[in-house]
Amino acid sequence: MRAAVVTNSKFEVIDLPTPVPGRGQLLIDVTRCGICGSDLHARSHADEMADLAVTTGYDSFMRADQSVVLGHEFSGAVVDYGPGCRKRWATGTPVVALPIVRHGSKPQLTGLSVEAPGAYAEQVVVQESMTMPVPNGLSAEHAALTEPMAVAWHAVRKGRVGKGQNAFVIGCGPIGLAVISMLKAAGVRTVVASDFSPRRRELATACGADIVVDPAADSPWTAAPKRGRINGVTDILSLGFDTMDRLRRVPKLPWWYVFRLAHTLNAGPSGPVIFECVGVPGILDQIITAAPPLSRVVVVGVCMESDRIQPAMAINKELELHFAFGYDPGEFRDTLHLLADGKVDPTPLITGTVGLEGIESAFTTLANPDHHAKILIDPTSSVTAP
């Protein structure tokens, strides 16, 4: 089969032996594969990412001097099964799969390990238990976005955004746009998006953002409608006084039970939910400094460098800081069906398609935020520029 292999940051399209599915695995023809931001990072910073992976318990992440087939956002069609499979789907059935396989008892990350070649190729091996048929005639292009949209769905779920809460999305690259789409699918009424790039702001609007801000000209924090009474730390203290004044007016009321009930129901005052989707040093500290009190901050952007924050600032505001990574199989399945049922339209994210020979050009283009968001690879295409 033909595949695009990266070695020491250089891509080369070569012929490789047809992959052979192992026990519990199947082989699929790749119909589309998305280029992910982590692919861009892996191409240029593989060794740093591998060192980080080792510290978290995964020692098979790709190294710069290895020849690796990238690609973990893909859709395809069933070709063949390995031993020990239940052979759930007929040949030619459109499918998607979580980008992870298991060799023996050890999991391997598809497209990010030399042990698990990815989908920048005509064919890729997937795990049968992690594979799902594409429902409702969903297009190959949209099905390939199941993986990145599942990342966004996981982040939105982690944010626990109420429909009446303000949600802020800081950074409108592919993951920020996906988060916007998933917030609107979850019924959140007010989504404020912020990005310096005019093109990305345009795409944020297309994905459903209610308010779109150029942070060079306006503050996203003042652009959102005011909700509730918490705009500063003194407001929290004043709310405590006001609440106690009202409760004390009721004779013999055990007022502390009211607080206990509120604690049990997690019904206390809260701020907005903020999604950090930039992933560069300094952004998280800026958010902590500017965020309203009692905000929940979900870090989705992957910063590959050391960073600094002021913990005392977050403590004084009682901010919640969460870090989101990946998804589980249930979230992946739910995302697939949100796409197939038309509850999420990923069309604005797809801004170009290339063949295997166009990957180098696509990576170069994606370095500029003013042109493209998500570029797909069609292994059968001869297009060399997005």
Tab-separated table of C-alpha atoms in Angstrom:
chain	number	residue	atom	x	y	z
A	1	MET	CA	0.000	0.000	0.000
A	2	ARG	CA	1.003	3.654	-0.399
A	3	ALA	CA	1.615	5.642	2.772
A	4	ALA	CA	3.112	8.955	3.860
A	5	VAL	CA	5.977	8.278	6.267
A	6	VAL	CA	7.614	10.958	8.426
A	7	THR	CA	11.245	10.622	9.517
A	8	ASN	CA	13.152	13.440	11.183
A	9	SER	CA	10.302	15.831	10.294
A	10	LYS	CA	10.427	14.952	6.575
A	11	PHE	CA	7.506	13.336	4.735
A	12	GLU	CA	7.933	10.758	2.000
A	13	VAL	CA	5.236	8.810	0.160
A	14	ILE	CA	6.405	5.220	-0.227
A	15	ASP	CA	5.094	1.714	-0.789
A	16	LEU	CA	4.736	-0.376	2.362
A	17	PRO	CA	3.628	-3.983	2.796
A	18	THR	CA	-0.104	-4.433	3.211
A	19	PRO	CA	-0.841	-4.377	6.967
A	20	VAL	CA	-1.857	-7.689	8.517
A	21	PRO	CA	-4.496	-7.515	11.264
A	22	GLY	CA	-3.633	-9.399	14.414
A	23	ARG	CA	-5.919	-11.180	16.861
A	24	GLY	CA	-9.079	-9.197	17.468
A	25	GLN	CA	-8.203	-6.687	14.759
A	26	LEU	CA	-9.451	-5.803	11.293
A	27	LEU	CA	-8.046	-4.081	8.249
A	28	ILE	CA	-9.869	-1.126	6.729
A	29	ASP	CA	-9.429	0.936	3.583
A	30	VAL	CA	-8.932	4.568	4.601
A	31	THR	CA	-11.488	6.880	3.017
A	32	ARG	CA	-10.559	10.113	4.837
A	33	CYS	CA	-8.088	11.104	7.533
A	34	GLY	CA	-7.859	14.471	9.282
A	35	ILE	CA	-4.650	16.306	10.071
A	36	CYS	CA	-4.621	17.009	13.808
A	37	GLY	CA	-2.731	19.637	15.762
A	38	SER	CA	-1.025	16.828	17.647
A	39	ASP	CA	0.266	15.546	14.291
A	40	LEU	CA	1.878	18.936	13.704
A	41	HIS	CA	3.428	18.765	17.174
A	42	ALA	CA	4.568	15.161	16.677
A	43	ARG	CA	6.271	16.003	13.422
A	44	SER	CA	8.383	18.766	14.964
A	45	HIS	CA	8.567	17.821	18.654
A	46	ALA	CA	8.362	14.030	18.714
A	47	ASP	CA	11.185	13.514	21.201
A	48	GLU	CA	9.784	16.031	23.697
A	49	MET	CA	6.341	14.426	23.415
A	50	ALA	CA	7.859	10.963	23.819
A	51	ASP	CA	9.723	12.022	26.966
A	52	LEU	CA	6.487	13.404	28.394
A	53	ALA	CA	4.656	10.185	27.498
A	54	VAL	CA	7.269	8.101	29.299
A	55	THR	CA	6.721	10.063	32.514
A	56	THR	CA	2.987	9.342	32.296
A	57	GLY	CA	3.480	5.613	31.707
A	58	TYR	CA	3.517	5.150	27.908
A	59	ASP	CA	6.937	4.262	26.478
A	60	SER	CA	6.057	3.615	22.825
A	61	PHE	CA	5.421	7.156	21.617
A	62	MET	CA	7.198	7.892	18.338
A	63	ARG	CA	10.720	9.289	18.229
A	64	ALA	CA	11.981	11.768	15.640
A	65	ASP	CA	14.413	9.328	14.008
A	66	GLN	CA	11.778	6.609	13.573
A	67	SER	CA	9.793	6.234	10.355
A	68	VAL	CA	6.158	6.583	11.353
A	69	VAL	CA	2.825	6.736	9.536
A	70	LEU	CA	0.815	9.465	11.274
A	71	GLY	CA	-2.987	9.795	11.266
A	72	HIS	CA	-5.539	9.080	13.993
A	73	GLU	CA	-8.696	10.904	12.791
A	74	PHE	CA	-10.052	8.570	10.145
A	75	SER	CA	-12.994	6.852	8.525
A	76	GLY	CA	-12.824	3.787	6.342
A	77	ALA	CA	-14.391	0.584	5.026
A	78	VAL	CA	-13.968	-3.003	6.223
A	79	VAL	CA	-11.516	-5.107	4.180
A	80	ASP	CA	-10.514	-8.147	6.237
A	81	TYR	CA	-10.395	-9.611	9.740
A	82	GLY	CA	-7.634	-11.117	11.817
A	83	PRO	CA	-8.004	-14.262	13.937
A	84	GLY	CA	-10.308	-14.274	16.924
A	85	CYS	CA	-12.749	-11.710	15.521
A	86	ARG	CA	-16.535	-11.940	15.568
A	87	LYS	CA	-16.634	-10.469	12.044
A	88	ARG	CA	-19.513	-8.176	12.925
A	89	TRP	CA	-19.626	-6.244	9.628
A	90	ALA	CA	-19.544	-7.230	5.978
A	91	THR	CA	-16.724	-6.253	3.688
A	92	GLY	CA	-17.176	-2.683	2.513
A	93	THR	CA	-19.113	-1.525	5.584
A	94	PRO	CA	-18.225	2.110	6.433
A	95	VAL	CA	-16.694	2.323	9.900
A	96	VAL	CA	-14.790	4.532	12.300
A	97	ALA	CA	-12.608	3.390	15.185
A	98	LEU	CA	-10.891	4.715	18.262
A	99	PRO	CA	-7.228	5.166	17.300
A	100	ILE	CA	-5.827	2.557	19.626
A	101	VAL	CA	-4.839	-1.074	19.122
A	102	ARG	CA	-3.531	-3.721	21.468
A	103	HIS	CA	-0.556	-5.963	20.805
A	104	GLY	CA	-0.801	-8.711	23.391
A	105	SER	CA	-1.718	-6.849	26.568
A	106	LYS	CA	-0.042	-3.565	25.598
A	107	PRO	CA	-2.056	-0.683	24.070
A	108	GLN	CA	-0.537	1.339	21.237
A	109	LEU	CA	-1.614	4.745	19.964
A	110	THR	CA	-2.515	4.507	16.279
A	111	GLY	CA	-0.626	7.059	14.217
A	112	LEU	CA	1.635	8.136	17.079
A	113	SER	CA	3.744	5.020	17.496
A	114	VAL	CA	5.940	2.998	15.187
A	115	GLU	CA	4.108	-0.029	16.642
A	116	ALA	CA	0.745	1.184	15.289
A	117	PRO	CA	0.959	2.824	11.837
A	118	GLY	CA	-1.754	5.405	11.260
A	119	ALA	CA	-4.110	6.462	8.483
A	120	TYR	CA	-1.919	8.698	6.327
A	121	ALA	CA	-2.107	5.627	4.143
A	122	GLU	CA	-4.388	3.573	1.953
A	123	GLN	CA	-5.095	1.099	4.754
A	124	VAL	CA	-4.922	0.947	8.547
A	125	VAL	CA	-5.381	-1.738	11.220
A	126	VAL	CA	-7.962	-1.140	13.954
A	127	GLN	CA	-9.235	-3.065	16.978
A	128	GLU	CA	-12.578	-4.783	16.352
A	129	SER	CA	-13.858	-3.981	19.849
A	130	MET	CA	-13.100	-0.278	19.272
A	131	THR	CA	-14.726	-0.121	15.819
A	132	MET	CA	-18.193	1.244	15.084
A	133	PRO	CA	-20.292	1.221	11.910
A	134	VAL	CA	-21.134	4.624	10.439
A	135	PRO	CA	-24.914	5.189	10.780
A	136	ASN	CA	-27.470	7.090	8.710
A	137	GLY	CA	-25.342	7.401	5.604
A	138	LEU	CA	-22.991	9.891	7.278
A	139	SER	CA	-20.368	11.030	4.758
A	140	ALA	CA	-16.790	9.806	4.983
A	141	GLU	CA	-15.647	13.405	5.480
A	142	HIS	CA	-17.891	14.002	8.471
A	143	ALA	CA	-17.303	10.528	9.911
A	144	ALA	CA	-13.552	11.209	9.944
A	145	LEU	CA	-14.207	14.104	12.323
A	146	THR	CA	-15.675	11.798	14.971
A	147	GLU	CA	-12.327	11.660	16.759
A	148	PRO	CA	-11.612	15.406	17.124
A	149	MET	CA	-15.269	16.146	17.852
A	150	ALA	CA	-15.181	13.482	20.587
A	151	VAL	CA	-12.254	15.345	22.177
A	152	ALA	CA	-14.439	18.451	22.230
A	153	TRP	CA	-17.468	16.552	23.563
A	154	HIS	CA	-15.332	15.163	26.406
A	155	ALA	CA	-14.155	18.699	27.264
A	156	VAL	CA	-17.716	20.076	27.197
A	157	ARG	CA	-18.915	17.265	29.458
A	158	LYS	CA	-16.011	17.927	31.819
A	159	GLY	CA	-17.029	21.594	31.906
A	160	ARG	CA	-20.559	20.728	33.111
A	161	VAL	CA	-21.944	23.860	31.462
A	162	GLY	CA	-25.498	24.766	32.365
A	163	LYS	CA	-27.667	25.914	29.478
A	164	GLY	CA	-28.044	29.315	31.131
A	165	GLN	CA	-24.360	29.772	31.917
A	166	ASN	CA	-22.014	31.827	29.799
A	167	ALA	CA	-19.372	29.713	28.066
A	168	PHE	CA	-16.150	31.291	26.812
A	169	VAL	CA	-13.972	29.658	24.163
A	170	ILE	CA	-10.506	31.224	24.069
A	171	GLY	CA	-8.850	30.251	20.797
A	172	CYS	CA	-10.769	29.242	17.668
A	173	GLY	CA	-8.469	26.767	15.996
A	174	PRO	CA	-9.862	23.323	15.108
A	175	ILE	CA	-10.347	22.230	18.720
A	176	GLY	CA	-11.890	25.560	19.719
A	177	LEU	CA	-14.295	25.379	16.789
A	178	ALA	CA	-15.213	21.823	17.754
A	179	VAL	CA	-15.866	22.926	21.352
A	180	ILE	CA	-18.140	25.722	20.087
A	181	SER	CA	-20.084	23.212	17.988
A	182	MET	CA	-20.485	20.825	20.898
A	183	LEU	CA	-21.522	23.572	23.328
A	184	LYS	CA	-24.332	24.565	20.968
A	185	ALA	CA	-25.297	20.894	20.527
A	186	ALA	CA	-25.544	20.690	24.328
A	187	GLY	CA	-28.009	23.582	24.311
A	188	VAL	CA	-25.767	26.259	25.843
A	189	ARG	CA	-27.465	29.545	25.001
A	190	THR	CA	-24.522	31.959	25.135
A	191	VAL	CA	-21.118	31.018	23.719
A	192	VAL	CA	-18.489	33.768	23.528
A	193	ALA	CA	-15.543	33.009	21.214
A	194	SER	CA	-12.270	34.923	21.083
A	195	ASP	CA	-9.443	34.792	18.541
A	196	PHE	CA	-7.039	37.239	16.901
A	197	SER	CA	-7.490	35.679	13.451
A	198	PRO	CA	-10.314	37.130	11.289
A	199	ARG	CA	-10.631	33.806	9.474
A	200	ARG	CA	-11.018	31.879	12.708
A	201	ARG	CA	-13.562	34.368	14.005
A	202	GLU	CA	-15.523	33.850	10.796
A	203	LEU	CA	-15.446	30.082	11.315
A	204	ALA	CA	-16.453	30.496	14.973
A	205	THR	CA	-19.591	32.296	13.841
A	206	ALA	CA	-20.296	29.535	11.329
A	207	CYS	CA	-19.962	26.964	14.128
A	208	GLY	CA	-22.621	28.735	16.190
A	209	ALA	CA	-20.798	31.144	18.519
A	210	ASP	CA	-23.239	33.798	19.719
A	211	ILE	CA	-20.638	36.509	20.360
A	212	VAL	CA	-17.290	36.618	18.559
A	213	VAL	CA	-14.545	38.927	19.815
A	214	ASP	CA	-11.210	40.160	18.507
A	215	PRO	CA	-9.204	40.325	21.754
A	216	ALA	CA	-6.943	42.966	20.218
A	217	ALA	CA	-9.934	45.319	20.150
A	218	ASP	CA	-12.403	44.088	22.791
A	219	SER	CA	-12.477	41.992	25.945
A	220	PRO	CA	-14.435	38.735	25.757
A	221	TRP	CA	-15.197	39.070	29.472
A	222	THR	CA	-17.182	42.293	29.019
A	223	ALA	CA	-18.811	41.138	25.779
A	224	ALA	CA	-20.914	38.490	27.501
A	225	PRO	CA	-24.248	39.326	29.122
A	226	LYS	CA	-24.134	39.699	32.894
A	227	ARG	CA	-25.625	36.716	34.705
A	228	GLY	CA	-26.253	36.609	38.428
A	229	ARG	CA	-24.618	38.811	41.007
A	230	ILE	CA	-21.050	37.514	41.065
A	231	ASN	CA	-18.769	39.948	39.237
A	232	GLY	CA	-16.040	40.316	41.870
A	233	VAL	CA	-14.780	38.802	45.105
A	234	THR	CA	-16.703	41.381	47.177
A	235	ASP	CA	-19.907	40.156	45.511
A	236	ILE	CA	-19.306	36.701	47.017
A	237	LEU	CA	-18.952	38.202	50.490
A	238	SER	CA	-22.027	40.382	50.012
A	239	LEU	CA	-24.032	37.358	48.891
A	240	GLY	CA	-23.086	35.628	52.142
A	241	PHE	CA	-24.365	38.589	54.166
A	242	ASP	CA	-27.602	38.825	52.161
A	243	THR	CA	-28.281	35.105	52.437
A	244	MET	CA	-27.739	35.042	56.180
A	245	ASP	CA	-29.923	38.120	56.661
A	246	ARG	CA	-32.821	36.406	54.890
A	247	LEU	CA	-32.389	33.067	56.669
A	248	ARG	CA	-32.134	34.681	60.114
A	249	ARG	CA	-35.490	36.341	59.580
A	250	VAL	CA	-37.206	32.939	59.829
A	251	PRO	CA	-37.729	32.071	63.520
A	252	LYS	CA	-36.119	28.836	64.714
A	253	LEU	CA	-34.950	27.928	61.213
A	254	PRO	CA	-31.885	25.668	61.355
A	255	TRP	CA	-30.256	27.742	58.634
A	256	TRP	CA	-27.184	25.533	58.441
A	257	TYR	CA	-29.330	22.763	56.949
A	258	VAL	CA	-30.062	25.078	54.031
A	259	PHE	CA	-26.326	25.354	53.372
A	260	ARG	CA	-25.878	21.595	53.726
A	261	LEU	CA	-28.615	21.002	51.161
A	262	ALA	CA	-27.009	23.487	48.800
A	263	HIS	CA	-23.679	21.704	49.243
A	264	THR	CA	-25.272	18.313	48.549
A	265	LEU	CA	-26.972	19.587	45.395
A	266	ASN	CA	-23.918	21.621	44.337
A	267	ALA	CA	-26.358	24.524	44.097
A	268	GLY	CA	-24.143	27.366	45.241
A	269	PRO	CA	-23.294	30.443	43.177
A	270	SER	CA	-21.127	29.845	40.127
A	271	GLY	CA	-19.351	31.748	37.412
A	272	PRO	CA	-18.992	30.972	33.710
A	273	VAL	CA	-17.174	28.019	32.151
A	274	ILE	CA	-14.053	28.880	30.173
A	275	PHE	CA	-12.385	26.631	27.606
A	276	GLU	CA	-8.703	27.344	26.988
A	277	CYS	CA	-8.093	26.142	23.420
A	278	VAL	CA	-4.841	27.932	22.554
A	279	GLY	CA	-2.100	25.910	24.215
A	280	VAL	CA	0.722	28.459	24.348
A	281	PRO	CA	2.601	29.728	27.413
A	282	GLY	CA	0.967	32.652	29.196
A	283	ILE	CA	-2.618	32.054	28.087
A	284	LEU	CA	-3.662	30.100	31.164
A	285	ASP	CA	-2.289	32.778	33.480
A	286	GLN	CA	-4.098	35.480	31.484
A	287	ILE	CA	-7.350	33.562	31.869
A	288	ILE	CA	-6.839	33.062	35.601
A	289	THR	CA	-6.197	36.792	35.998
A	290	ALA	CA	-9.200	37.914	33.931
A	291	ALA	CA	-11.761	35.223	34.749
A	292	PRO	CA	-14.715	36.121	36.980
A	293	PRO	CA	-14.791	34.533	40.456
A	294	LEU	CA	-16.075	30.952	40.754
A	295	SER	CA	-15.330	30.228	37.089
A	296	ARG	CA	-14.566	26.724	35.904
A	297	VAL	CA	-11.593	26.642	33.507
A	298	VAL	CA	-11.210	23.630	31.221
A	299	VAL	CA	-7.765	23.390	29.609
A	300	VAL	CA	-8.083	21.738	26.198
A	301	GLY	CA	-5.209	23.379	24.306
A	302	VAL	CA	-1.997	21.357	24.570
A	303	CYS	CA	0.906	23.531	25.682
A	304	MET	CA	4.174	21.681	25.061
A	305	GLU	CA	6.326	24.141	26.991
A	306	SER	CA	6.736	25.016	30.646
A	307	ASP	CA	4.313	27.653	31.864
A	308	ARG	CA	3.726	29.832	34.926
A	309	ILE	CA	0.524	30.707	36.760
A	310	GLN	CA	-0.313	32.614	39.950
A	311	PRO	CA	-2.003	30.076	42.234
A	312	ALA	CA	-2.964	32.784	44.739
A	313	MET	CA	-5.046	34.528	42.069
A	314	ALA	CA	-6.965	31.324	41.347
A	315	ILE	CA	-7.339	30.634	45.073
A	316	ASN	CA	-8.713	34.094	45.843
A	317	LYS	CA	-11.317	33.664	43.105
A	318	GLU	CA	-11.997	30.001	43.957
A	319	LEU	CA	-11.522	28.993	40.336
A	320	GLU	CA	-11.877	25.362	39.298
A	321	LEU	CA	-9.101	24.218	37.003
A	322	HIS	CA	-9.662	21.076	34.914
A	323	PHE	CA	-7.506	19.448	32.244
A	324	ALA	CA	-9.191	17.506	29.439
A	325	PHE	CA	-7.570	14.839	27.297
A	326	GLY	CA	-9.108	12.358	24.880
A	327	TYR	CA	-12.468	10.659	25.464
A	328	ASP	CA	-13.891	7.275	26.371
A	329	PRO	CA	-15.584	4.799	23.968
A	330	GLY	CA	-19.042	5.949	25.058
A	331	GLU	CA	-18.246	9.584	24.262
A	332	PHE	CA	-16.793	8.509	20.906
A	333	ARG	CA	-19.977	6.603	20.060
A	334	ASP	CA	-22.234	9.455	21.195
A	335	THR	CA	-20.250	11.913	19.078
A	336	LEU	CA	-20.603	9.690	16.017
A	337	HIS	CA	-24.369	9.630	16.468
A	338	LEU	CA	-24.597	13.388	17.130
A	339	LEU	CA	-22.922	13.841	13.742
A	340	ALA	CA	-25.047	11.203	12.009
A	341	ASP	CA	-28.289	12.549	13.467
A	342	GLY	CA	-27.525	16.058	12.239
A	343	LYS	CA	-27.306	17.534	15.743
A	344	VAL	CA	-23.768	18.722	15.024
A	345	ASP	CA	-22.658	20.043	11.638
A	346	PRO	CA	-18.857	19.899	11.271
A	347	THR	CA	-18.909	21.326	7.733
A	348	PRO	CA	-17.346	24.706	8.704
A	349	LEU	CA	-14.293	22.957	10.119
A	350	ILE	CA	-13.384	21.252	6.830
A	351	THR	CA	-11.481	23.767	4.723
A	352	GLY	CA	-9.475	21.580	2.355
A	353	THR	CA	-8.651	18.076	1.083
A	354	VAL	CA	-5.399	16.703	-0.308
A	355	GLY	CA	-3.948	13.371	-1.399
A	356	LEU	CA	-0.934	11.713	0.200
A	357	GLU	CA	1.438	13.813	-1.897
A	358	GLY	CA	-0.204	16.983	-0.559
A	359	ILE	CA	0.504	16.330	3.120
A	360	GLU	CA	3.709	18.366	3.193
A	361	SER	CA	1.908	21.344	1.657
A	362	ALA	CA	-1.015	20.922	4.047
A	363	PHE	CA	1.271	20.972	7.096
A	364	THR	CA	2.921	24.150	5.843
A	365	THR	CA	-0.446	25.800	5.226
A	366	LEU	CA	-1.809	24.834	8.644
A	367	ALA	CA	0.994	26.808	10.291
A	368	ASN	CA	-0.883	29.969	9.242
A	369	PRO	CA	-4.162	30.410	11.158
A	370	ASP	CA	-5.639	32.735	8.538
A	371	HIS	CA	-6.240	30.074	5.909
A	372	HIS	CA	-7.346	26.638	7.071
A	373	ALA	CA	-8.896	24.853	10.039
A	374	LYS	CA	-9.157	21.118	9.271
A	375	ILE	CA	-7.545	19.613	6.181
A	376	LEU	CA	-8.528	16.056	5.276
A	377	ILE	CA	-6.466	13.476	3.436
A	378	ASP	CA	-8.041	11.346	0.716
A	379	PRO	CA	-5.549	8.565	-0.112
A	380	THR	CA	-7.089	8.169	-3.580
A	381	SER	CA	-6.745	11.844	-4.484
A	382	SER	CA	-4.007	13.406	-6.605
A	383	VAL	CA	-4.519	16.913	-5.163
A	384	THR	CA	-1.224	18.288	-3.871
A	385	ALA	CA	-2.303	21.637	-2.384
A	386	PRO	CA	-5.273	22.424	-0.120
